[in-house]
Amino acid sequence: MSRPPLGSALHVFGLSIAWYSLLIMTAVVIGIWLATREERRLQLPRDTILNFALLAIPLAVVGARLYYVAFTLNRYQNDLLEIFRVWNGGLAIYGAMLGGLLAAILYAFSAKVPLPALLDACVPALALGQAIGRWGNYTNMEAYGSRVYDEALQFFPFAVEIRLLGANGTEYWYWHMATFFYEFVWCLVVFLILMASRKRMKRRGDTLCWYLLLYCAGRTVIEGLRDDSLLFSVAGAQVRVSQLLSALVCVGVIVVFFLRLQKRHKPRLAELLCWCVVASGVACALVGEFERNAYQSLFLPAQILVALLFAFDISFFVHYTRRMKKLCTPAIWMLAAASLCAVTLLFGIGRREEASAVYFAFRQLVAMFHVCLAGVWFYLRTDPFRRRRARRQVFEAETEALVLSGAESEEG
């Protein structure tokens, strides 16, 4: 399994069909079937998904290709026709998502169906489709990670062998991190979470938000491990496009959750602490990426950001426990997050000159885990059922107080 056992194409009846294309088609078929089931559950008009797919599939392919080509124009300068050979690989999922979003807006407007419900019906299928499609990257030997030199780590699924042709046509095989497999696992996890929780969502569009938050948090970490990312330059530094976009999307989803909170004259301390966690987590992930690429001097600032995360976790734990006067689930989660920060700082001691890609990834994973926890907190604070239950408890307490005061006045 360290190399594609069936090659990059399926040969049958004299035809050669690229595994990449075959897997993408399989993902589309399964995705339409799954989204059709969600269509019935969400009470969308019959054949909504099938009609939407006729528009979404071509726009998604075009968007995925344009997004990829826009950041790799130098590859196609000598052969512009290669731009149209999508079966050779070169599709970017964020471009496909933008194309699909455009199709959803156009279809929802023309068919007069609610856009949030349409997107909620599609995102679990999208997550599963991404998981299937990553095996197409495996057959094409793309979406791989950095070079693995340690022989103890040269095994699948941690790493795969990537072919390199020498100047004289000789094949060389080098071990690289199997980042396609990491993302396959994460997309599968996101799919299972969405399928398990979709019926408990209280608002249309929540499934979409959770897909974006979870997938983009994982992609922020995994993208940093890849060796073939799409890049652009900022002040002379190379920035990974998909990684930066993923981090921004995570922040955007949390802003949406925060804006749903009831208006208050003063923000609560727990909310302020959560925003501090979000800011420190995203900053830690991005600063660590610049450190990994070229700026070793950023090791100390990145570790300081982890220490800040630890301080915010402990502050939240103490504040929430004192306020509730008992050990509640949010406090337990923050205590677990603080433990991860402590482990990260402990293993970072003395690693300034020899920090490995695994350590960078673990630190980024801890940072984005904090971002997701903050999203969970804001979302639970906006749960309509939770608010209704709180109002009911207040009403019952006030009613009981009135009854008691009436009883006391009668006795007097």
mmCIF file of C-alpha atoms in Angstrom, residues 72-375:
data_model
loop_
_atom_site.group_PDB
_atom_site.id
_atom_site.type_symbol
_atom_site.label_atom_id
_atom_site.label_comp_id
_atom_site.label_asym_id
_atom_site.label_seq_id
_atom_site.Cartn_x
_atom_site.Cartn_y
_atom_site.Cartn_z
ATOM 1 C CA THR A 72 -0.130 27.259 -10.600
ATOM 2 C CA LEU A 73 -0.147 29.226 -13.871
ATOM 3 C CA ASN A 74 3.547 28.541 -14.481
ATOM 4 C CA ARG A 75 2.778 24.827 -14.950
ATOM 5 C CA TYR A 76 0.571 25.487 -17.980
ATOM 6 C CA GLN A 77 2.500 28.179 -19.828
ATOM 7 C CA ASN A 78 3.981 25.743 -22.337
ATOM 8 C CA ASP A 79 0.804 23.694 -22.857
ATOM 9 C CA LEU A 80 -2.448 25.574 -22.270
ATOM 10 C CA LEU A 81 -4.505 22.552 -23.323
ATOM 11 C CA GLU A 82 -3.295 20.796 -20.148
ATOM 12 C CA ILE A 83 -5.661 23.102 -18.230
ATOM 13 C CA PHE A 84 -8.601 21.118 -19.612
ATOM 14 C CA ARG A 85 -7.171 17.670 -18.770
ATOM 15 C CA VAL A 86 -8.766 17.451 -15.346
ATOM 16 C CA TRP A 87 -8.414 13.647 -15.286
ATOM 17 C CA ASN A 88 -4.690 14.161 -14.662
ATOM 18 C CA GLY A 89 -5.470 15.758 -11.324
ATOM 19 C CA GLY A 90 -5.293 19.373 -10.287
ATOM 20 C CA LEU A 91 -8.652 20.106 -8.654
ATOM 21 C CA ALA A 92 -8.853 22.196 -5.480
ATOM 22 C CA ILE A 93 -11.660 21.430 -3.036
ATOM 23 C CA TYR A 94 -12.106 25.074 -2.033
ATOM 24 C CA GLY A 95 -12.656 26.000 -5.660
ATOM 25 C CA ALA A 96 -15.249 23.219 -5.896
ATOM 26 C CA MET A 97 -16.951 24.514 -2.750
ATOM 27 C CA LEU A 98 -17.092 28.054 -4.156
ATOM 28 C CA GLY A 99 -18.503 26.746 -7.427
ATOM 29 C CA GLY A 100 -21.047 24.645 -5.544
ATOM 30 C CA LEU A 101 -22.011 27.624 -3.367
ATOM 31 C CA LEU A 102 -22.603 29.753 -6.465
ATOM 32 C CA ALA A 103 -24.762 26.971 -7.909
ATOM 33 C CA ALA A 104 -26.721 26.705 -4.636
ATOM 34 C CA ILE A 105 -27.415 30.460 -4.592
ATOM 35 C CA LEU A 106 -28.562 30.439 -8.212
ATOM 36 C CA TYR A 107 -30.731 27.341 -7.783
ATOM 37 C CA ALA A 108 -32.274 28.457 -4.479
ATOM 38 C CA PHE A 109 -33.216 31.804 -6.040
ATOM 39 C CA SER A 110 -34.698 30.281 -9.194
ATOM 40 C CA ALA A 111 -36.478 27.331 -7.545
ATOM 41 C CA LYS A 112 -37.506 29.355 -4.480
ATOM 42 C CA VAL A 113 -36.152 26.852 -1.953
ATOM 43 C CA PRO A 114 -34.464 27.877 1.323
ATOM 44 C CA LEU A 115 -30.714 28.137 0.739
ATOM 45 C CA PRO A 116 -29.669 27.041 4.298
ATOM 46 C CA ALA A 117 -31.788 23.872 4.065
ATOM 47 C CA LEU A 118 -30.356 23.063 0.634
ATOM 48 C CA LEU A 119 -26.803 23.421 1.908
ATOM 49 C CA ASP A 120 -27.576 21.398 5.062
ATOM 50 C CA ALA A 121 -28.791 18.557 2.850
ATOM 51 C CA CYS A 122 -25.550 18.554 0.855
ATOM 52 C CA VAL A 123 -22.699 19.032 3.338
ATOM 53 C CA PRO A 124 -22.706 15.512 4.894
ATOM 54 C CA ALA A 125 -22.498 14.118 1.365
ATOM 55 C CA LEU A 126 -19.722 16.618 0.598
ATOM 56 C CA ALA A 127 -17.672 15.423 3.570
ATOM 57 C CA LEU A 128 -18.056 11.787 2.514
ATOM 58 C CA GLY A 129 -17.252 12.686 -1.095
ATOM 59 C CA GLN A 130 -14.054 14.394 0.010
ATOM 60 C CA ALA A 131 -13.048 11.276 1.946
ATOM 61 C CA ILE A 132 -13.539 9.125 -1.153
ATOM 62 C CA GLY A 133 -11.850 11.636 -3.443
ATOM 63 C CA ARG A 134 -8.659 11.669 -1.367
ATOM 64 C CA TRP A 135 -7.950 8.145 -2.573
ATOM 65 C CA GLY A 136 -7.842 9.630 -6.054
ATOM 66 C CA ASN A 137 -4.934 11.753 -4.818
ATOM 67 C CA TYR A 138 -3.306 8.509 -3.690
ATOM 68 C CA THR A 139 -3.517 6.959 -7.165
ATOM 69 C CA ASN A 140 -2.217 10.174 -8.741
ATOM 70 C CA MET A 141 0.595 10.431 -6.152
ATOM 71 C CA GLU A 142 -0.372 13.956 -5.129
ATOM 72 C CA ALA A 143 -1.499 15.741 -1.948
ATOM 73 C CA TYR A 144 1.467 14.163 -0.142
ATOM 74 C CA GLY A 145 3.448 15.586 2.749
ATOM 75 C CA SER A 146 7.038 16.419 3.547
ATOM 76 C CA ARG A 147 9.897 13.943 3.149
ATOM 77 C CA VAL A 148 10.235 11.209 5.787
ATOM 78 C CA TYR A 149 13.862 10.350 6.530
ATOM 79 C CA ASP A 150 13.407 8.284 9.672
ATOM 80 C CA GLU A 151 13.235 4.616 8.594
ATOM 81 C CA ALA A 152 11.105 3.775 11.629
ATOM 82 C CA LEU A 153 8.359 6.002 10.197
ATOM 83 C CA GLN A 154 8.546 4.714 6.639
ATOM 84 C CA PHE A 155 5.330 2.691 6.648
ATOM 85 C CA PHE A 156 1.784 3.119 5.412
ATOM 86 C CA PRO A 157 -0.485 4.828 6.494
ATOM 87 C CA PHE A 158 1.944 7.263 8.099
ATOM 88 C CA ALA A 159 3.884 7.654 4.860
ATOM 89 C CA VAL A 160 3.750 6.693 1.176
ATOM 90 C CA GLU A 161 6.349 6.356 -1.541
ATOM 91 C CA ILE A 162 6.342 9.052 -4.223
ATOM 92 C CA ARG A 163 7.987 8.496 -7.605
ATOM 93 C CA LEU A 164 10.525 10.951 -9.003
ATOM 94 C CA LEU A 165 11.986 10.615 -12.499
ATOM 95 C CA GLY A 166 15.667 11.430 -12.868
ATOM 96 C CA ALA A 167 17.211 13.258 -15.810
ATOM 97 C CA ASN A 168 18.098 9.927 -17.490
ATOM 98 C CA GLY A 169 14.598 8.490 -16.974
ATOM 99 C CA THR A 170 15.517 6.482 -13.878
ATOM 100 C CA GLU A 171 12.770 6.105 -11.285
ATOM 101 C CA TYR A 172 13.459 7.097 -7.686
ATOM 102 C CA TRP A 173 11.030 6.441 -4.862
ATOM 103 C CA TYR A 174 11.058 8.608 -1.732
ATOM 104 C CA TRP A 175 8.949 8.344 1.392
ATOM 105 C CA HIS A 176 6.616 11.255 2.154
ATOM 106 C CA MET A 177 3.939 11.838 4.781
ATOM 107 C CA ALA A 178 0.570 10.414 3.653
ATOM 108 C CA THR A 179 -1.362 13.650 4.127
ATOM 109 C CA PHE A 180 -4.056 12.465 1.719
ATOM 110 C CA PHE A 181 -4.781 9.640 4.177
ATOM 111 C CA TYR A 182 -4.828 12.004 7.163
ATOM 112 C CA GLU A 183 -7.452 14.114 5.418
ATOM 113 C CA PHE A 184 -9.412 11.017 4.395
ATOM 114 C CA VAL A 185 -9.647 10.028 8.072
ATOM 115 C CA TRP A 186 -10.605 13.550 9.154
ATOM 116 C CA CYS A 187 -13.288 13.922 6.453
ATOM 117 C CA LEU A 188 -14.714 10.563 7.524
ATOM 118 C CA VAL A 189 -14.789 11.730 11.157
ATOM 119 C CA VAL A 190 -16.528 14.981 10.133
ATOM 120 C CA PHE A 191 -19.061 12.994 8.097
ATOM 121 C CA LEU A 192 -19.874 10.727 11.052
ATOM 122 C CA ILE A 193 -20.214 13.711 13.423
ATOM 123 C CA LEU A 194 -22.572 15.482 11.029
ATOM 124 C CA MET A 195 -24.690 12.379 10.471
ATOM 125 C CA ALA A 196 -24.940 11.760 14.220
ATOM 126 C CA SER A 197 -25.842 15.348 15.126
ATOM 127 C CA ARG A 198 -27.792 16.674 12.126
ATOM 128 C CA LYS A 199 -31.198 15.881 13.662
ATOM 129 C CA ARG A 200 -30.321 17.847 16.793
ATOM 130 C CA MET A 201 -29.544 21.075 14.954
ATOM 131 C CA LYS A 202 -31.914 23.833 16.005
ATOM 132 C CA ARG A 203 -31.532 26.141 13.009
ATOM 133 C CA ARG A 204 -31.251 25.753 9.281
ATOM 134 C CA GLY A 205 -27.674 26.267 8.234
ATOM 135 C CA ASP A 206 -26.192 24.837 11.433
ATOM 136 C CA THR A 207 -25.047 21.630 9.729
ATOM 137 C CA LEU A 208 -23.227 23.756 7.160
ATOM 138 C CA CYS A 209 -21.573 25.818 9.903
ATOM 139 C CA TRP A 210 -20.371 22.748 11.758
ATOM 140 C CA TYR A 211 -19.027 21.212 8.577
ATOM 141 C CA LEU A 212 -17.041 24.376 7.842
ATOM 142 C CA LEU A 213 -15.714 24.702 11.391
ATOM 143 C CA LEU A 214 -14.668 21.067 11.764
ATOM 144 C CA TYR A 215 -13.293 20.489 8.279
ATOM 145 C CA CYS A 216 -11.410 23.792 8.120
ATOM 146 C CA ALA A 217 -9.893 23.285 11.578
ATOM 147 C CA GLY A 218 -8.482 19.938 10.461
ATOM 148 C CA ARG A 219 -7.400 21.308 7.094
ATOM 149 C CA THR A 220 -5.483 24.123 8.820
ATOM 150 C CA VAL A 221 -3.319 21.490 10.485
ATOM 151 C CA ILE A 222 -3.013 18.990 7.631
ATOM 152 C CA GLU A 223 -2.253 21.615 4.995
ATOM 153 C CA GLY A 224 0.857 22.598 6.949
ATOM 154 C CA LEU A 225 2.231 19.084 6.441
ATOM 155 C CA ARG A 226 1.759 19.020 2.681
ATOM 156 C CA ASP A 227 4.642 19.387 0.280
ATOM 157 C CA ASP A 228 2.590 20.425 -2.771
ATOM 158 C CA SER A 229 0.351 23.181 -1.383
ATOM 159 C CA LEU A 230 -0.857 26.099 -3.459
ATOM 160 C CA LEU A 231 1.211 29.122 -2.400
ATOM 161 C CA PHE A 232 1.254 32.891 -2.736
ATOM 162 C CA SER A 233 3.799 35.434 -1.518
ATOM 163 C CA VAL A 234 3.219 37.939 1.293
ATOM 164 C CA ALA A 235 6.119 40.290 2.104
ATOM 165 C CA GLY A 236 8.547 37.777 0.636
ATOM 166 C CA ALA A 237 7.151 34.835 2.623
ATOM 167 C CA GLN A 238 5.330 31.908 1.053
ATOM 168 C CA VAL A 239 1.823 31.437 2.462
ATOM 169 C CA ARG A 240 -0.310 28.341 1.942
ATOM 170 C CA VAL A 241 -3.567 29.524 0.362
ATOM 171 C CA SER A 242 -5.819 26.777 1.676
ATOM 172 C CA GLN A 243 -4.376 26.955 5.181
ATOM 173 C CA LEU A 244 -4.961 30.686 5.534
ATOM 174 C CA LEU A 245 -8.453 30.374 4.047
ATOM 175 C CA SER A 246 -9.282 27.513 6.431
ATOM 176 C CA ALA A 247 -8.276 29.518 9.490
ATOM 177 C CA LEU A 248 -10.321 32.517 8.333
ATOM 178 C CA VAL A 249 -13.387 30.353 7.707
ATOM 179 C CA CYS A 250 -13.135 28.940 11.252
ATOM 180 C CA VAL A 251 -13.117 32.461 12.674
ATOM 181 C CA GLY A 252 -16.031 33.414 10.418
ATOM 182 C CA VAL A 253 -18.181 30.531 11.695
ATOM 183 C CA ILE A 254 -17.438 31.458 15.321
ATOM 184 C CA VAL A 255 -18.410 35.068 14.561
ATOM 185 C CA VAL A 256 -21.749 33.780 13.225
ATOM 186 C CA PHE A 257 -22.343 31.812 16.439
ATOM 187 C CA PHE A 258 -21.361 34.819 18.544
ATOM 188 C CA LEU A 259 -23.702 37.186 16.703
ATOM 189 C CA ARG A 260 -26.615 34.927 17.576
ATOM 190 C CA LEU A 261 -26.183 35.584 21.275
ATOM 191 C CA GLN A 262 -28.829 37.665 22.960
ATOM 192 C CA LYS A 263 -27.895 41.327 23.169
ATOM 193 C CA ARG A 264 -26.380 42.295 26.477
ATOM 194 C CA HIS A 265 -25.050 45.567 27.841
ATOM 195 C CA LYS A 266 -21.836 43.864 28.937
ATOM 196 C CA PRO A 267 -20.170 40.711 27.492
ATOM 197 C CA ARG A 268 -19.674 37.984 30.041
ATOM 198 C CA LEU A 269 -16.187 37.049 31.202
ATOM 199 C CA ALA A 270 -16.550 33.519 29.763
ATOM 200 C CA GLU A 271 -17.260 34.963 26.303
ATOM 201 C CA LEU A 272 -14.265 37.292 26.500
ATOM 202 C CA LEU A 273 -12.052 34.379 27.515
ATOM 203 C CA CYS A 274 -13.346 32.331 24.576
ATOM 204 C CA TRP A 275 -12.488 35.134 22.163
ATOM 205 C CA CYS A 276 -9.003 35.267 23.664
ATOM 206 C CA VAL A 277 -8.746 31.522 23.049
ATOM 207 C CA VAL A 278 -9.832 31.943 19.408
ATOM 208 C CA ALA A 279 -7.338 34.747 18.768
ATOM 209 C CA SER A 280 -4.454 32.916 20.456
ATOM 210 C CA GLY A 281 -5.300 29.597 18.762
ATOM 211 C CA VAL A 282 -5.428 30.998 15.230
ATOM 212 C CA ALA A 283 -2.309 33.097 15.833
ATOM 213 C CA CYS A 284 -0.446 30.053 17.186
ATOM 214 C CA ALA A 285 -1.370 27.963 14.139
ATOM 215 C CA LEU A 286 -0.302 30.632 11.635
ATOM 216 C CA VAL A 287 2.836 31.786 13.471
ATOM 217 C CA GLY A 288 3.918 28.159 13.742
ATOM 218 C CA GLU A 289 3.515 27.803 9.989
ATOM 219 C CA PHE A 290 5.880 30.705 9.258
ATOM 220 C CA GLU A 291 8.271 29.206 11.789
ATOM 221 C CA ARG A 292 8.134 25.839 10.027
ATOM 222 C CA ASN A 293 8.834 27.369 6.620
ATOM 223 C CA ALA A 294 11.776 29.645 7.281
ATOM 224 C CA TYR A 295 11.642 31.678 10.468
ATOM 225 C CA GLN A 296 13.062 29.577 13.285
ATOM 226 C CA SER A 297 13.122 32.627 15.532
ATOM 227 C CA LEU A 298 9.325 32.401 15.798
ATOM 228 C CA PHE A 299 9.592 29.268 17.941
ATOM 229 C CA LEU A 300 9.528 31.283 21.174
ATOM 230 C CA PRO A 301 6.509 33.463 20.182
ATOM 231 C CA ALA A 302 4.614 30.312 19.188
ATOM 232 C CA GLN A 303 5.371 28.722 22.556
ATOM 233 C CA ILE A 304 4.277 31.913 24.326
ATOM 234 C CA LEU A 305 0.944 31.685 22.496
ATOM 235 C CA VAL A 306 0.549 28.116 23.765
ATOM 236 C CA ALA A 307 1.266 29.378 27.280
ATOM 237 C CA LEU A 308 -1.432 32.031 26.802
ATOM 238 C CA LEU A 309 -3.880 29.343 25.738
ATOM 239 C CA PHE A 310 -3.030 27.451 28.911
ATOM 240 C CA ALA A 311 -3.646 30.574 31.020
ATOM 241 C CA PHE A 312 -7.001 31.259 29.327
ATOM 242 C CA ASP A 313 -8.060 27.616 29.814
ATOM 243 C CA ILE A 314 -7.294 27.736 33.528
ATOM 244 C CA SER A 315 -9.018 31.116 33.886
ATOM 245 C CA PHE A 316 -12.154 29.777 32.180
ATOM 246 C CA PHE A 317 -12.093 26.641 34.333
ATOM 247 C CA VAL A 318 -11.804 28.629 37.578
ATOM 248 C CA HIS A 319 -14.403 31.219 36.553
ATOM 249 C CA TYR A 320 -16.988 28.734 35.317
ATOM 250 C CA THR A 321 -16.553 26.364 38.255
ATOM 251 C CA ARG A 322 -16.954 29.208 40.764
ATOM 252 C CA ARG A 323 -19.984 30.557 38.932
ATOM 253 C CA MET A 324 -21.781 27.215 38.652
ATOM 254 C CA LYS A 325 -20.502 26.036 42.057
ATOM 255 C CA LYS A 326 -19.839 22.601 40.627
ATOM 256 C CA LEU A 327 -17.691 20.862 38.014
ATOM 257 C CA CYS A 328 -19.630 21.130 34.727
ATOM 258 C CA THR A 329 -18.889 19.766 31.250
ATOM 259 C CA PRO A 330 -17.524 23.043 29.753
ATOM 260 C CA ALA A 331 -15.078 23.360 32.648
ATOM 261 C CA ILE A 332 -13.961 19.740 32.196
ATOM 262 C CA TRP A 333 -13.327 20.320 28.478
ATOM 263 C CA MET A 334 -11.269 23.418 29.206
ATOM 264 C CA LEU A 335 -9.278 21.507 31.797
ATOM 265 C CA ALA A 336 -8.555 18.846 29.174
ATOM 266 C CA ALA A 337 -7.490 21.590 26.747
ATOM 267 C CA ALA A 338 -5.182 23.039 29.408
ATOM 268 C CA SER A 339 -3.629 19.582 29.847
ATOM 269 C CA LEU A 340 -2.893 19.435 26.108
ATOM 270 C CA CYS A 341 -1.211 22.842 26.323
ATOM 271 C CA ALA A 342 0.902 21.637 29.230
ATOM 272 C CA VAL A 343 1.988 18.549 27.262
ATOM 273 C CA THR A 344 2.830 20.735 24.244
ATOM 274 C CA LEU A 345 4.979 23.070 26.348
ATOM 275 C CA LEU A 346 6.675 20.141 28.072
ATOM 276 C CA PHE A 347 7.652 18.449 24.823
ATOM 277 C CA GLY A 348 8.741 21.793 23.385
ATOM 278 C CA ILE A 349 11.503 22.237 25.943
ATOM 279 C CA GLY A 350 14.836 22.227 24.141
ATOM 280 C CA ARG A 351 13.284 21.736 20.686
ATOM 281 C CA ARG A 352 14.039 25.174 19.267
ATOM 282 C CA GLU A 353 16.811 23.916 17.005
ATOM 283 C CA GLU A 354 15.444 20.450 16.277
ATOM 284 C CA ALA A 355 11.656 20.782 16.279
ATOM 285 C CA SER A 356 10.185 18.251 13.850
ATOM 286 C CA ALA A 357 7.201 18.472 11.530
ATOM 287 C CA VAL A 358 5.323 16.153 13.904
ATOM 288 C CA TYR A 359 5.798 18.572 16.804
ATOM 289 C CA PHE A 360 4.684 21.556 14.696
ATOM 290 C CA ALA A 361 1.584 19.629 13.625
ATOM 291 C CA PHE A 362 0.777 18.614 17.199
ATOM 292 C CA ARG A 363 1.055 22.219 18.366
ATOM 293 C CA GLN A 364 -1.208 23.385 15.539
ATOM 294 C CA LEU A 365 -3.639 20.589 16.370
ATOM 295 C CA VAL A 366 -3.841 21.758 19.979
ATOM 296 C CA ALA A 367 -4.375 25.360 18.824
ATOM 297 C CA MET A 368 -7.219 24.491 16.425
ATOM 298 C CA PHE A 369 -8.785 22.189 19.013
ATOM 299 C CA HIS A 370 -9.114 25.272 21.201
ATOM 300 C CA VAL A 371 -10.761 27.165 18.342
ATOM 301 C CA CYS A 372 -13.321 24.377 17.927
ATOM 302 C CA LEU A 373 -14.003 24.348 21.686
ATOM 303 C CA ALA A 374 -14.727 28.083 21.582
ATOM 304 C CA GLY A 375 -17.130 27.434 18.712
#
